[in-house]
PDB file of C-alpha atoms in Angstrom:
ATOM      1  CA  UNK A   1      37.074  -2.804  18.624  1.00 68.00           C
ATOM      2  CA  UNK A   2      38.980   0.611  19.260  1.00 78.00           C
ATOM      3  CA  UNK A   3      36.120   2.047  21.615  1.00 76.00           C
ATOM      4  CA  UNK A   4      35.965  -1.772  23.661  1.00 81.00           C
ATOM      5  CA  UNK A   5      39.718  -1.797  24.296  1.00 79.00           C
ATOM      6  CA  UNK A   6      39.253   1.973  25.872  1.00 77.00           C
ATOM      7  CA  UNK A   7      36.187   0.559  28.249  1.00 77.00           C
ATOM      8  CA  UNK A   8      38.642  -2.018  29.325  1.00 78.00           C
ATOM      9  CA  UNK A   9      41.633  -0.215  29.673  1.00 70.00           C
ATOM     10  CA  UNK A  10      39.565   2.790  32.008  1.00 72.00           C
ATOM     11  CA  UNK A  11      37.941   0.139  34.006  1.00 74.00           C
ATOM     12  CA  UNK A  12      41.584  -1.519  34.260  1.00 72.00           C
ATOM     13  CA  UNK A  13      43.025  -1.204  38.052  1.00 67.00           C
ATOM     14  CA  UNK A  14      46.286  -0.769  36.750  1.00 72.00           C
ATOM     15  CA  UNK A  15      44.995   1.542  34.207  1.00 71.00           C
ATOM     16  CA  UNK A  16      47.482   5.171  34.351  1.00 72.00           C
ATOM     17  CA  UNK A  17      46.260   6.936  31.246  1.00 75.00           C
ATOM     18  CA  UNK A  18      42.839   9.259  31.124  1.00 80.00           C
ATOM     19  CA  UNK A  19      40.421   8.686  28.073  1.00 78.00           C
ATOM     20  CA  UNK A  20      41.531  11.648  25.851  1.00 81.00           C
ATOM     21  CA  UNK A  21      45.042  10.036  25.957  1.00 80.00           C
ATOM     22  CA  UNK A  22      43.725   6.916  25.027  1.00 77.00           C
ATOM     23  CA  UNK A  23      41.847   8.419  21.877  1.00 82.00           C
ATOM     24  CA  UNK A  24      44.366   9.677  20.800  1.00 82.00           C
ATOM     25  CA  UNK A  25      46.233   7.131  20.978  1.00 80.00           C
ATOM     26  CA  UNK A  26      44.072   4.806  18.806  1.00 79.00           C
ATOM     27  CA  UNK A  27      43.506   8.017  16.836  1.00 85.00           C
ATOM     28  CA  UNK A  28      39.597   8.160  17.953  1.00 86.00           C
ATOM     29  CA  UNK A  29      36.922  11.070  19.230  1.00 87.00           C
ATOM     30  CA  UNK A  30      35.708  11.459  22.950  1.00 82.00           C
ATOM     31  CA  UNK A  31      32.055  12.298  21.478  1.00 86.00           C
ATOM     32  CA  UNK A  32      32.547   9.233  19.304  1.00 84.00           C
ATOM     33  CA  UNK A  33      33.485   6.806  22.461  1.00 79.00           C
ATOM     34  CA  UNK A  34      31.174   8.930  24.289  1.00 82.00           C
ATOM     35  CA  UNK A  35      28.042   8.091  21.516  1.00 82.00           C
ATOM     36  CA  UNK A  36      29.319   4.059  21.641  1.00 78.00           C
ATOM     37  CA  UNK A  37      29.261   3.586  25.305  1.00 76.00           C
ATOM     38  CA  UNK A  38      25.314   5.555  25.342  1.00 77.00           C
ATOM     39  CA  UNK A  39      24.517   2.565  22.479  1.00 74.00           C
ATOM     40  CA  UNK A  40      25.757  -0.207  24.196  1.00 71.00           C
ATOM     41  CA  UNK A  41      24.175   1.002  27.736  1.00 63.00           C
ATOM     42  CA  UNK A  42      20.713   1.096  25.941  1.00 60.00           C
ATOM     43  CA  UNK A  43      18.635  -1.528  26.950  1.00 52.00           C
ATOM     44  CA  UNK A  44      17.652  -4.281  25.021  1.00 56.00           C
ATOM     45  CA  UNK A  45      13.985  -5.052  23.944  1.00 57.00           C
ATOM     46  CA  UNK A  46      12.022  -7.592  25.539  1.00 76.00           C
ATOM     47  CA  UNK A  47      12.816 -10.824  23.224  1.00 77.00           C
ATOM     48  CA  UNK A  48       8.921 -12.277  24.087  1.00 75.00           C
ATOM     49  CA  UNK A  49       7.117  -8.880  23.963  1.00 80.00           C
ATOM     50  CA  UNK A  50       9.311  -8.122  20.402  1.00 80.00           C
ATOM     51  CA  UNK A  51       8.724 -11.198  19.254  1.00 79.00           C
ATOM     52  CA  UNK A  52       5.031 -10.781  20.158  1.00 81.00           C
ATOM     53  CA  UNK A  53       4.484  -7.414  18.638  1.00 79.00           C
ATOM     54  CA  UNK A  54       5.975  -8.742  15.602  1.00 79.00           C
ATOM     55  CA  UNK A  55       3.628 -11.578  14.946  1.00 82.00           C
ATOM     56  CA  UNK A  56       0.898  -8.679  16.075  1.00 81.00           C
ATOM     57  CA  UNK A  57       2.355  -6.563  13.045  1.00 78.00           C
ATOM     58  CA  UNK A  58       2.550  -9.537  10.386  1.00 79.00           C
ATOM     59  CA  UNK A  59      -0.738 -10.395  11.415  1.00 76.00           C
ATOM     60  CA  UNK A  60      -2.239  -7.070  11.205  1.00 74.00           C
ATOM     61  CA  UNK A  61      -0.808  -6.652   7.636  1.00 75.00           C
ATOM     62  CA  UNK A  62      -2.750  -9.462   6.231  1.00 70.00           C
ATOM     63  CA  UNK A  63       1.031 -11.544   5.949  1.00 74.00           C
ATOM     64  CA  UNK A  64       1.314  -9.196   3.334  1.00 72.00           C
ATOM     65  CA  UNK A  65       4.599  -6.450   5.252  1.00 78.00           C
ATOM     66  CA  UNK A  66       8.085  -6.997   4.066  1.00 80.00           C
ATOM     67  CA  UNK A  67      10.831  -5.974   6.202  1.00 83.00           C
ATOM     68  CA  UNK A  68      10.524  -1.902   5.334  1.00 82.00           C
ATOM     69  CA  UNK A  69       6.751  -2.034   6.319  1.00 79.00           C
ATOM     70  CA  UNK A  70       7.578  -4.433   9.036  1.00 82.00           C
ATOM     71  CA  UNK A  71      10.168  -1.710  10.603  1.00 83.00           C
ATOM     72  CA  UNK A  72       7.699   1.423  10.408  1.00 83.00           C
ATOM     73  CA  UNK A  73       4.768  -0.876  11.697  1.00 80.00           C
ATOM     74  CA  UNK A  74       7.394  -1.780  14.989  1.00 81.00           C
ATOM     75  CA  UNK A  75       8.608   1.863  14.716  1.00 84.00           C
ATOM     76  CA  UNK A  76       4.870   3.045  15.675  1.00 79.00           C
ATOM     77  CA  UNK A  77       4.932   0.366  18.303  1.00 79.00           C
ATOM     78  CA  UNK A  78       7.835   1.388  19.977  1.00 81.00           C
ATOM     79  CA  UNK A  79      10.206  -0.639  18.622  1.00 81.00           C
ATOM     80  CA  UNK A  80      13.025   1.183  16.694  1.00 84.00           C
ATOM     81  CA  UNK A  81      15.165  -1.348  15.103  1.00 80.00           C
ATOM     82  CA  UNK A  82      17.608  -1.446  11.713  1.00 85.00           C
ATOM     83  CA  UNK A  83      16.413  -3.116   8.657  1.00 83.00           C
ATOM     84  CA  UNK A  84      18.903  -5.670   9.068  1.00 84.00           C
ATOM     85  CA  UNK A  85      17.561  -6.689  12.795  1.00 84.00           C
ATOM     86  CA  UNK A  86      14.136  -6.686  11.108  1.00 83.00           C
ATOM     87  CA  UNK A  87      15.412  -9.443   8.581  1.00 86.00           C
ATOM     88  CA  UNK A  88      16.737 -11.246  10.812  1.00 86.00           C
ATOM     89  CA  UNK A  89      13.704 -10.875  13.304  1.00 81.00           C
ATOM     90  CA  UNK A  90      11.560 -11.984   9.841  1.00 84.00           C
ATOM     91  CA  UNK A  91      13.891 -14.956   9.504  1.00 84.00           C
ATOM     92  CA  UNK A  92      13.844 -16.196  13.338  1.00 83.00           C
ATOM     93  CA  UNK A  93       9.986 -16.093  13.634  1.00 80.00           C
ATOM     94  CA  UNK A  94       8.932 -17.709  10.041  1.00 82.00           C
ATOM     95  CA  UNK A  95       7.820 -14.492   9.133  1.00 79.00           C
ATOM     96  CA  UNK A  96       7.204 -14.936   5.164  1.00 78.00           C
ATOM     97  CA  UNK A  97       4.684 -12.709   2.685  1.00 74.00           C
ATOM     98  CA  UNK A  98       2.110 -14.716   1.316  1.00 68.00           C
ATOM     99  CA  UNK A  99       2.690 -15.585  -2.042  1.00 59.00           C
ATOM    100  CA  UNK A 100       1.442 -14.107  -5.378  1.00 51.00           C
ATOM    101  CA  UNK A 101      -0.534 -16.432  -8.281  1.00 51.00           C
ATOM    102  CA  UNK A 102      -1.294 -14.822 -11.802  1.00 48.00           C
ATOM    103  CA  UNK A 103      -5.088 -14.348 -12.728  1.00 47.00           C
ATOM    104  CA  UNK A 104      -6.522 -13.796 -15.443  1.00 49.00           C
ATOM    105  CA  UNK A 105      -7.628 -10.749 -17.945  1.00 52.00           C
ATOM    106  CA  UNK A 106     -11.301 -10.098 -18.266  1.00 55.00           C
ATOM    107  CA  UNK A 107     -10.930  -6.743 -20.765  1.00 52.00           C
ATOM    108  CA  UNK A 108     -13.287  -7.302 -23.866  1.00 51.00           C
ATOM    109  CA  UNK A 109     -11.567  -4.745 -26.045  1.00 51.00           C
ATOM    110  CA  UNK A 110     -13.183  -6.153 -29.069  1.00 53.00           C
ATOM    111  CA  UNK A 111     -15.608  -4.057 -29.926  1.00 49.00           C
ATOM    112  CA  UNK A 112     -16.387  -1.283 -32.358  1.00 58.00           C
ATOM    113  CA  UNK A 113     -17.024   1.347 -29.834  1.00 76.00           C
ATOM    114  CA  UNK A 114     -15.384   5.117 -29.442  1.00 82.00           C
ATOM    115  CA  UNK A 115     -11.961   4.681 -27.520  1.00 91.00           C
ATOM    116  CA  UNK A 116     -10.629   7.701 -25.691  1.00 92.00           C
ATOM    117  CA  UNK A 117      -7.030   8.838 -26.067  1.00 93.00           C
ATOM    118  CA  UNK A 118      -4.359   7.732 -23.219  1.00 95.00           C
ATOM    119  CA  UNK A 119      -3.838  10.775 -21.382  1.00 94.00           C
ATOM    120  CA  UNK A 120      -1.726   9.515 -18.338  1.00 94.00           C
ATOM    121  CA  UNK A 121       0.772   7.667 -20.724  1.00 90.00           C
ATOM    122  CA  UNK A 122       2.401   5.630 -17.590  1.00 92.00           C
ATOM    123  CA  UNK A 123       2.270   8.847 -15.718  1.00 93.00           C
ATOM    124  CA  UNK A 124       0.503   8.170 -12.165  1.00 93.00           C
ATOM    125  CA  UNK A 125       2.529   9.640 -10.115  1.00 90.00           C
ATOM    126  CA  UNK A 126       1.617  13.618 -11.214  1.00 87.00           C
ATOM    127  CA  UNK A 127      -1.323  13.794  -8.923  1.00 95.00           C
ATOM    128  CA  UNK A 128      -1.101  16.811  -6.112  1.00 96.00           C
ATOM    129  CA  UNK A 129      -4.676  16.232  -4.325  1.00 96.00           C
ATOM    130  CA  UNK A 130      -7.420  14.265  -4.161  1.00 97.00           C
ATOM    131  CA  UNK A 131      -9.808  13.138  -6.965  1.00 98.00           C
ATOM    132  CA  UNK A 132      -7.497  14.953  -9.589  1.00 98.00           C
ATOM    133  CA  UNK A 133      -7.138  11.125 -11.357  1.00 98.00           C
ATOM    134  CA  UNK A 134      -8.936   7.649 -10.790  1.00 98.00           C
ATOM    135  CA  UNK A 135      -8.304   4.240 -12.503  1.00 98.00           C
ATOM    136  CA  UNK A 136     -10.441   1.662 -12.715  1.00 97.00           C
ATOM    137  CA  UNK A 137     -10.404  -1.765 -14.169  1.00 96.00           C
ATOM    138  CA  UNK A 138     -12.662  -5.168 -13.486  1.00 96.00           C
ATOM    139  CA  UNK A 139     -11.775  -8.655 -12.181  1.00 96.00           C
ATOM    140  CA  UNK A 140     -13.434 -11.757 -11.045  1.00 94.00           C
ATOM    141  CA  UNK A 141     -13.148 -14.310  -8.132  1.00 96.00           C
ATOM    142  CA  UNK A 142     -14.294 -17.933  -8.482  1.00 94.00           C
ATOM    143  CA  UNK A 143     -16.790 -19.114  -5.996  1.00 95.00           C
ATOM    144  CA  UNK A 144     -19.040 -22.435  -5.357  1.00 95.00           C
ATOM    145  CA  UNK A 145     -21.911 -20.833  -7.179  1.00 96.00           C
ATOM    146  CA  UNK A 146     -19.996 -19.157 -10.113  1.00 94.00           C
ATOM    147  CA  UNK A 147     -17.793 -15.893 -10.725  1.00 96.00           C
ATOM    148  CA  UNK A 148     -18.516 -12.956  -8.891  1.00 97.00           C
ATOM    149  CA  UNK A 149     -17.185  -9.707 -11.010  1.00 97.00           C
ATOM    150  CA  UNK A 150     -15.402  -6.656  -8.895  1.00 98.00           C
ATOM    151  CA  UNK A 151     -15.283  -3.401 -10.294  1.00 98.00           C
ATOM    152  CA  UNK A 152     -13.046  -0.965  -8.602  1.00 98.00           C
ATOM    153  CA  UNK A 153     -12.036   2.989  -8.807  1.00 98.00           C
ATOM    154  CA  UNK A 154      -8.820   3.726  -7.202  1.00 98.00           C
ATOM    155  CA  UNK A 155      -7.584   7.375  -6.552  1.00 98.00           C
ATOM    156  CA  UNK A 156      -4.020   7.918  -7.801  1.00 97.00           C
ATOM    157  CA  UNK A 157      -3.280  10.228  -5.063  1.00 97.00           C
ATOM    158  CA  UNK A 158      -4.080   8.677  -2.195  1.00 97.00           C
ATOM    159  CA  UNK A 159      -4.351   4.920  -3.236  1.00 97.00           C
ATOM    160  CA  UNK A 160      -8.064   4.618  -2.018  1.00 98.00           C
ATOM    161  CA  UNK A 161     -10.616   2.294  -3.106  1.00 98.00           C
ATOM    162  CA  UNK A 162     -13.316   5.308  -4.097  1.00 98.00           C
ATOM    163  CA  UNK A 163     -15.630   3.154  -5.424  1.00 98.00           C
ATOM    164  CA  UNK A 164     -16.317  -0.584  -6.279  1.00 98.00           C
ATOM    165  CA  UNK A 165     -19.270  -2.866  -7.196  1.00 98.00           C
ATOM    166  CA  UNK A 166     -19.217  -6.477  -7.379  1.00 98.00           C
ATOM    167  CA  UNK A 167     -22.245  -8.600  -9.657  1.00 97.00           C
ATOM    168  CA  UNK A 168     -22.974 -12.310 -11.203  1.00 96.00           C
ATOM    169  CA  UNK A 169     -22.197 -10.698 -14.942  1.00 96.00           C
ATOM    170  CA  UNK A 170     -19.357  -7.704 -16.116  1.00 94.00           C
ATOM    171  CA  UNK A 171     -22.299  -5.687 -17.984  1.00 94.00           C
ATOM    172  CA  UNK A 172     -22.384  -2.031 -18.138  1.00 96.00           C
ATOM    173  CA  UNK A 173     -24.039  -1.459 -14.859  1.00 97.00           C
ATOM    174  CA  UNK A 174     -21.052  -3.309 -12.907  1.00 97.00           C
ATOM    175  CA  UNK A 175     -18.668  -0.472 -14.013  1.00 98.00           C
ATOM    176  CA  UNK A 176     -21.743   1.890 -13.458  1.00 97.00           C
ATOM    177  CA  UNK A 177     -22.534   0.948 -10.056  1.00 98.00           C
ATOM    178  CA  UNK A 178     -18.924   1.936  -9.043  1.00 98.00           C
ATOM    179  CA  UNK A 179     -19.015   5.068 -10.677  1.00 98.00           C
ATOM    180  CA  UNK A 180     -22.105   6.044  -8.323  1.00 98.00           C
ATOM    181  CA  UNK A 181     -20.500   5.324  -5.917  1.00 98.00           C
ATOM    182  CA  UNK A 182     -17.603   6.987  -6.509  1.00 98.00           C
ATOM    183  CA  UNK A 183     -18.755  10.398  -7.231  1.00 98.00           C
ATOM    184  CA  UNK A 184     -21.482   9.997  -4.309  1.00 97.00           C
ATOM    185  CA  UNK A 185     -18.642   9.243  -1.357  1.00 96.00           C
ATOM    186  CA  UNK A 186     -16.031  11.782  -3.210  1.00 97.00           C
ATOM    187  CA  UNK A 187     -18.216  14.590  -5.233  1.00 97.00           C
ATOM    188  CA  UNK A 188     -15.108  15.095  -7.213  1.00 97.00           C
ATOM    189  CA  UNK A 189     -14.818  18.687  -9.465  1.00 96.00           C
ATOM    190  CA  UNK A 190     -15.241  18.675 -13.164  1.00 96.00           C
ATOM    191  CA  UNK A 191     -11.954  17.989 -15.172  1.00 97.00           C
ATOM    192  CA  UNK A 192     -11.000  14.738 -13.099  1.00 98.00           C
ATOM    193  CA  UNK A 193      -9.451  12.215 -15.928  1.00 97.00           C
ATOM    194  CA  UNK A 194     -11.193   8.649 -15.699  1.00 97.00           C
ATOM    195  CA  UNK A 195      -8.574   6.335 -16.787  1.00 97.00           C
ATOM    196  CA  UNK A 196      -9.571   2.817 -17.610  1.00 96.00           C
ATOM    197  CA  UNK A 197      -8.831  -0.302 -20.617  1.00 94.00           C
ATOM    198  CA  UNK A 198     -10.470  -0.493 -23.609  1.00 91.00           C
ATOM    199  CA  UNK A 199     -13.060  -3.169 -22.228  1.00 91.00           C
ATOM    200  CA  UNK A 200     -16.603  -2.556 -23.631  1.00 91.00           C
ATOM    201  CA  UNK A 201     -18.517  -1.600 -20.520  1.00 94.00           C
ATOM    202  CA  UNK A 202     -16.268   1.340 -20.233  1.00 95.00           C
ATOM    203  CA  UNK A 203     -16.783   2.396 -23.664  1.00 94.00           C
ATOM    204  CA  UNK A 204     -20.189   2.136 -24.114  1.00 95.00           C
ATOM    205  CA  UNK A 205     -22.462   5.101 -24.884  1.00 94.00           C
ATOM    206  CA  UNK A 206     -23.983   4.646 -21.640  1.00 95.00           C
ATOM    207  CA  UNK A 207     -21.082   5.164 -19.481  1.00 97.00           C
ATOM    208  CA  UNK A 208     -19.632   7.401 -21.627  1.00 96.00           C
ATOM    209  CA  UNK A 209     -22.649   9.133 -21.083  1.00 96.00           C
ATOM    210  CA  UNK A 210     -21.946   9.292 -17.034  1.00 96.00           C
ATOM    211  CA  UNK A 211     -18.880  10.356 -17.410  1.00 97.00           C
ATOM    212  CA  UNK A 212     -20.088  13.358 -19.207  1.00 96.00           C
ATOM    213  CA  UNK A 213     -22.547  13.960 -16.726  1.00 96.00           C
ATOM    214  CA  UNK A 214     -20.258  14.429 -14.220  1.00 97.00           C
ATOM    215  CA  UNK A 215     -17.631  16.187 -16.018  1.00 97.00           C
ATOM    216  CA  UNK A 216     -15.089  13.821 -16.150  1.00 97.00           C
ATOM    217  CA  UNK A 217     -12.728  13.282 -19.195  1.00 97.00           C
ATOM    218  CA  UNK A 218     -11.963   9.745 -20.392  1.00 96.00           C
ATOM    219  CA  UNK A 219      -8.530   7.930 -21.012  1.00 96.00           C
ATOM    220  CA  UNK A 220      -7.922   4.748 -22.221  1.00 95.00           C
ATOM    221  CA  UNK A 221      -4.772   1.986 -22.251  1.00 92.00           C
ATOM    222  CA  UNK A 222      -3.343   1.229 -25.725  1.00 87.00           C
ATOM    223  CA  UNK A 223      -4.694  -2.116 -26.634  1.00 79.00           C
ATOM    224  CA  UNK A 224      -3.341  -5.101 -24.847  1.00 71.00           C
ATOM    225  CA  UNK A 225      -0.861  -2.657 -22.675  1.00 80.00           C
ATOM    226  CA  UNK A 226      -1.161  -4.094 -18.957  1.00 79.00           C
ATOM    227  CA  UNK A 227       1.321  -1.800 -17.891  1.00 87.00           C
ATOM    228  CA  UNK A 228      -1.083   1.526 -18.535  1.00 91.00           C
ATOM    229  CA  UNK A 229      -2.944   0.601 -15.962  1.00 94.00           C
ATOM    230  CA  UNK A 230      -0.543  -0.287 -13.247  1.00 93.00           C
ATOM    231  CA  UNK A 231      -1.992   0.966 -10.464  1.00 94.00           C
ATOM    232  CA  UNK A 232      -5.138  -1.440 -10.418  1.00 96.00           C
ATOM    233  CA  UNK A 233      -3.059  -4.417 -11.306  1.00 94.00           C
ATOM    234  CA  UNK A 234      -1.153  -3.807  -8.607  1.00 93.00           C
ATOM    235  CA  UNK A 235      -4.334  -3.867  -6.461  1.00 96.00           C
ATOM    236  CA  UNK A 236      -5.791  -6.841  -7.501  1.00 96.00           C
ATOM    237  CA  UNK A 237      -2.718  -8.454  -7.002  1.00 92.00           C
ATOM    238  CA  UNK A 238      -2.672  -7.360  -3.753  1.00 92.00           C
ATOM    239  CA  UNK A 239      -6.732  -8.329  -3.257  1.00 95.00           C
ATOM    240  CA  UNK A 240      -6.232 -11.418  -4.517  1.00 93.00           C
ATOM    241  CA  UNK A 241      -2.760 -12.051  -2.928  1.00 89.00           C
ATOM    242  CA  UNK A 242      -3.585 -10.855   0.404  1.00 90.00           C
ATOM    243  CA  UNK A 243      -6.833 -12.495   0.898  1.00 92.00           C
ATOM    244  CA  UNK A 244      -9.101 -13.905  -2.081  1.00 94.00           C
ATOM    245  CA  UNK A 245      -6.530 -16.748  -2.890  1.00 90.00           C
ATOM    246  CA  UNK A 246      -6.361 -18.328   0.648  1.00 88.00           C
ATOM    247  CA  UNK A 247     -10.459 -18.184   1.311  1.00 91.00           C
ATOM    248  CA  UNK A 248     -12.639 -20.847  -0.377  1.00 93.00           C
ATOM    249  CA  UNK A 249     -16.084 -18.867  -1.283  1.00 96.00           C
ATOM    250  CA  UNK A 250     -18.931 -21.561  -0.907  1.00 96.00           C
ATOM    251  CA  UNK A 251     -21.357 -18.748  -1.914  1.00 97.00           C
ATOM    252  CA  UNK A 252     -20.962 -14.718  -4.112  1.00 97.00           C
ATOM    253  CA  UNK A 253     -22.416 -13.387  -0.892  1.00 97.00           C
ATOM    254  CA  UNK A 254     -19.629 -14.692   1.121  1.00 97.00           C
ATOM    255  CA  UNK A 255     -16.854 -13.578  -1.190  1.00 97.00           C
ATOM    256  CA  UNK A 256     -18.750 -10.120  -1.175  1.00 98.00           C
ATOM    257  CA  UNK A 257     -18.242  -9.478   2.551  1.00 97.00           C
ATOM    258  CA  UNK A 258     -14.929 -11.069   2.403  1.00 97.00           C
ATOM    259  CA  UNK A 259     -14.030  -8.287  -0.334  1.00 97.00           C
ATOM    260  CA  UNK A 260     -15.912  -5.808   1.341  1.00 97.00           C
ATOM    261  CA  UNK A 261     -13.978  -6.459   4.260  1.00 96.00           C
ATOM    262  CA  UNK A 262     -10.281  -6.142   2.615  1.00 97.00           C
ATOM    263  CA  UNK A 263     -11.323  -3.120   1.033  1.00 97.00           C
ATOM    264  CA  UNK A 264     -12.769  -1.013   4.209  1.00 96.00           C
ATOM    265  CA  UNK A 265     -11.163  -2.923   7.097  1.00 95.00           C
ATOM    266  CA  UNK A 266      -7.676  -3.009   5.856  1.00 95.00           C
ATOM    267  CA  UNK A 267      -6.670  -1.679   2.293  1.00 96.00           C
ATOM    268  CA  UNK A 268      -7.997   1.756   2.446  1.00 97.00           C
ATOM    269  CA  UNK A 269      -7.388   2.405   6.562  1.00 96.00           C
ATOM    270  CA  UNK A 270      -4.660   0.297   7.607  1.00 93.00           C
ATOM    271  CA  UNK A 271      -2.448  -1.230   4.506  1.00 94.00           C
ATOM    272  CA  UNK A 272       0.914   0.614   4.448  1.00 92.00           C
ATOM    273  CA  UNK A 273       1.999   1.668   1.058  1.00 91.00           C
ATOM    274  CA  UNK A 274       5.459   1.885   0.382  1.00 87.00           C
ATOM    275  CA  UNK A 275       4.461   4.942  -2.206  1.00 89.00           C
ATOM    276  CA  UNK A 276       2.719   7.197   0.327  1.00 93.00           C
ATOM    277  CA  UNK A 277       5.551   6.670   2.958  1.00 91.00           C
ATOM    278  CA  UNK A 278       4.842   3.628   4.081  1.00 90.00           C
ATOM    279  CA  UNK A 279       1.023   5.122   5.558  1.00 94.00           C
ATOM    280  CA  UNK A 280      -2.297   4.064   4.799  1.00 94.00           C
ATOM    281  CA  UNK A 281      -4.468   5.934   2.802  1.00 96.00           C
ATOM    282  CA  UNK A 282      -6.508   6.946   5.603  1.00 96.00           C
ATOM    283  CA  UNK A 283      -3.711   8.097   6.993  1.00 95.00           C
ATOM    284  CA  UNK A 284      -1.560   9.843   4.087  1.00 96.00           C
ATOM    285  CA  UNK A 285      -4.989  11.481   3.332  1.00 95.00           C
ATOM    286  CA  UNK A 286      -5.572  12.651   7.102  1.00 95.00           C
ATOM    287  CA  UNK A 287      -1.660  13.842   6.796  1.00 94.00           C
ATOM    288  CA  UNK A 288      -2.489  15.654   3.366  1.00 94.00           C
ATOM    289  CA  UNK A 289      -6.064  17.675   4.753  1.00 92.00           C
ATOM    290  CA  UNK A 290      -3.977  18.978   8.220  1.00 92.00           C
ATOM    291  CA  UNK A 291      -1.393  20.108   5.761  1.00 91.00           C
ATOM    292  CA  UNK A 292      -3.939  22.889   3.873  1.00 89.00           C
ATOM    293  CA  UNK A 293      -5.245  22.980   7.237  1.00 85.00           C
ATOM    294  CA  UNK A 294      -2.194  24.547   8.421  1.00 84.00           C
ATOM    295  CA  UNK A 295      -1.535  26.393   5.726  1.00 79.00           C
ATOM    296  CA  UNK A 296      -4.649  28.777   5.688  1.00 74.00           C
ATOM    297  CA  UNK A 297      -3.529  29.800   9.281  1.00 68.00           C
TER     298      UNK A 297
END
């Protein structure tokens, strides 16, 4: 390398030529040998206390970080490395995501109930604040004792959990609970859109009913259209990827603090997402409030 031979060649004894000669010689900048030989006098990281704060950061996210979450989790650690050194850190250390498993559908869309139009059409990324959209869908995890049903409300903005509820059956009041909760933690405005499948429990008159109450409007997927509800597929993949697929539930009430758990302990305050800049949405929502914070000065 250009910049190498010039190190040699100064720290030569027989050496008669000064270092802009030699650049120009080899047709290179002083800054540039200047901005080499500050690199290569930068120490290099502790292998054990890397390699420990690396296992610290896989652990912490649930063996669920690739390498671009891996990089900003050592970043904040005070590790500043290149995506390439964090592959190959990955690599050396075992350092693998857990793997993914299908599940299955639990939407009931057979029914002869009032469906609302699809007002997001694919569109989640149009939010601007808080509560302005939520999404919400049901799933179920097998335990000892029988399926335990999760209902969850996720806000498009900020990737929160808002709301869940988790039962023995998928009636009405499973999708209700969640609501309540929702609105009770957030006390959203009037005009938020409610986007969910066409499963009964979300079209029934009584929930319908709620939503008018609180002045929400109603959207609904096309029939059979997975992808219109992205957003909470992709966090019951990550739910179930993350955590309900390598737990054995001998009891619901186990699997309910184990949710519980994933959902306050980890997904809401500490899981980076890779669509809010690689923050939590604890934190991406702490980052957004400072912001109108600063603006009203």
């Amino acid at each position: 390398m250009k910049y190498a031979f010039i190190q040699d060649k100064l720290a030569s004894a027989d050496n008669t030529h000064r270092l802009g000669v030699l650049c120009r010689m080899l047709d290179v900048s002083r800054s540039g040998y200047y901005k080499w030989l500050a690199r290569c006098q930068q120490p290099a990281p502790d292998t054990v206390a890397l390699e420990t704060a690396a296992r610290a950061a896989h652990a912490r996210g649930r063996e669920s970080y690739g390498p671009k979450r891996l990089k900003t989790e050592l970043a904040e650690m005070g590790y500043s490395m290149s995506l390439s050194a964090i592959k190959r850190l990955r690599a050396r250390l075992g350092l693998r995501c857990r793997h993914r498993r299908r599940f299955v559908r639990t939407t009931d869309s057979n029914h002869s109930l009032p469906i609302a139009p699809n007002l997001l059409e694919q569109r989640f990324d149009g939010t601007t604040a808080p509560n302005q959209v939520w999404v919400t869908d049901i799933t179920y995890v097998a335990t000892d004792e029988g399926w335990l049903y999760v209902a969850a409300i996720n806000d498009l903005f900020n990737k929160k959990i808002v709301g869940w509820a988790m039962e023995d059956h998928m009636r009405t009041e499973l999708v209700s609970q969640a609501l309540w909760m929702a609105v009770k933690q957030e006390r959203p405005k009037p005009g938020l859109i409610h986007h969910s499948d066409r499963g009964s429990q979300y079209a029934s008159h009584g929930y319908r009913q709620q939503l008018t109450q609180f002045g929400m409007v109603a959207s609904m997927s096309r029939r059979g259209n997975c992808y219109d509800n992205a957003p909470m597929e992709s966090f019951w993949a990550s739910l179930k990827k993350e955590q309900v697929y390598h737990q054995h539930y001998r009891t619901r009430a186990q699997a309910r603090a184990d949710i519980f758990d994933y959902i306050e302990s980890f997904y809401n305050t500490i899981r980076r997402h890779s669509s809010l800049a690689n923050q939590s949405p604890m934190d991406f929502n702490a980052a957004f409030i400072n912001t109108l914070k600063q603006e009203k000065i």
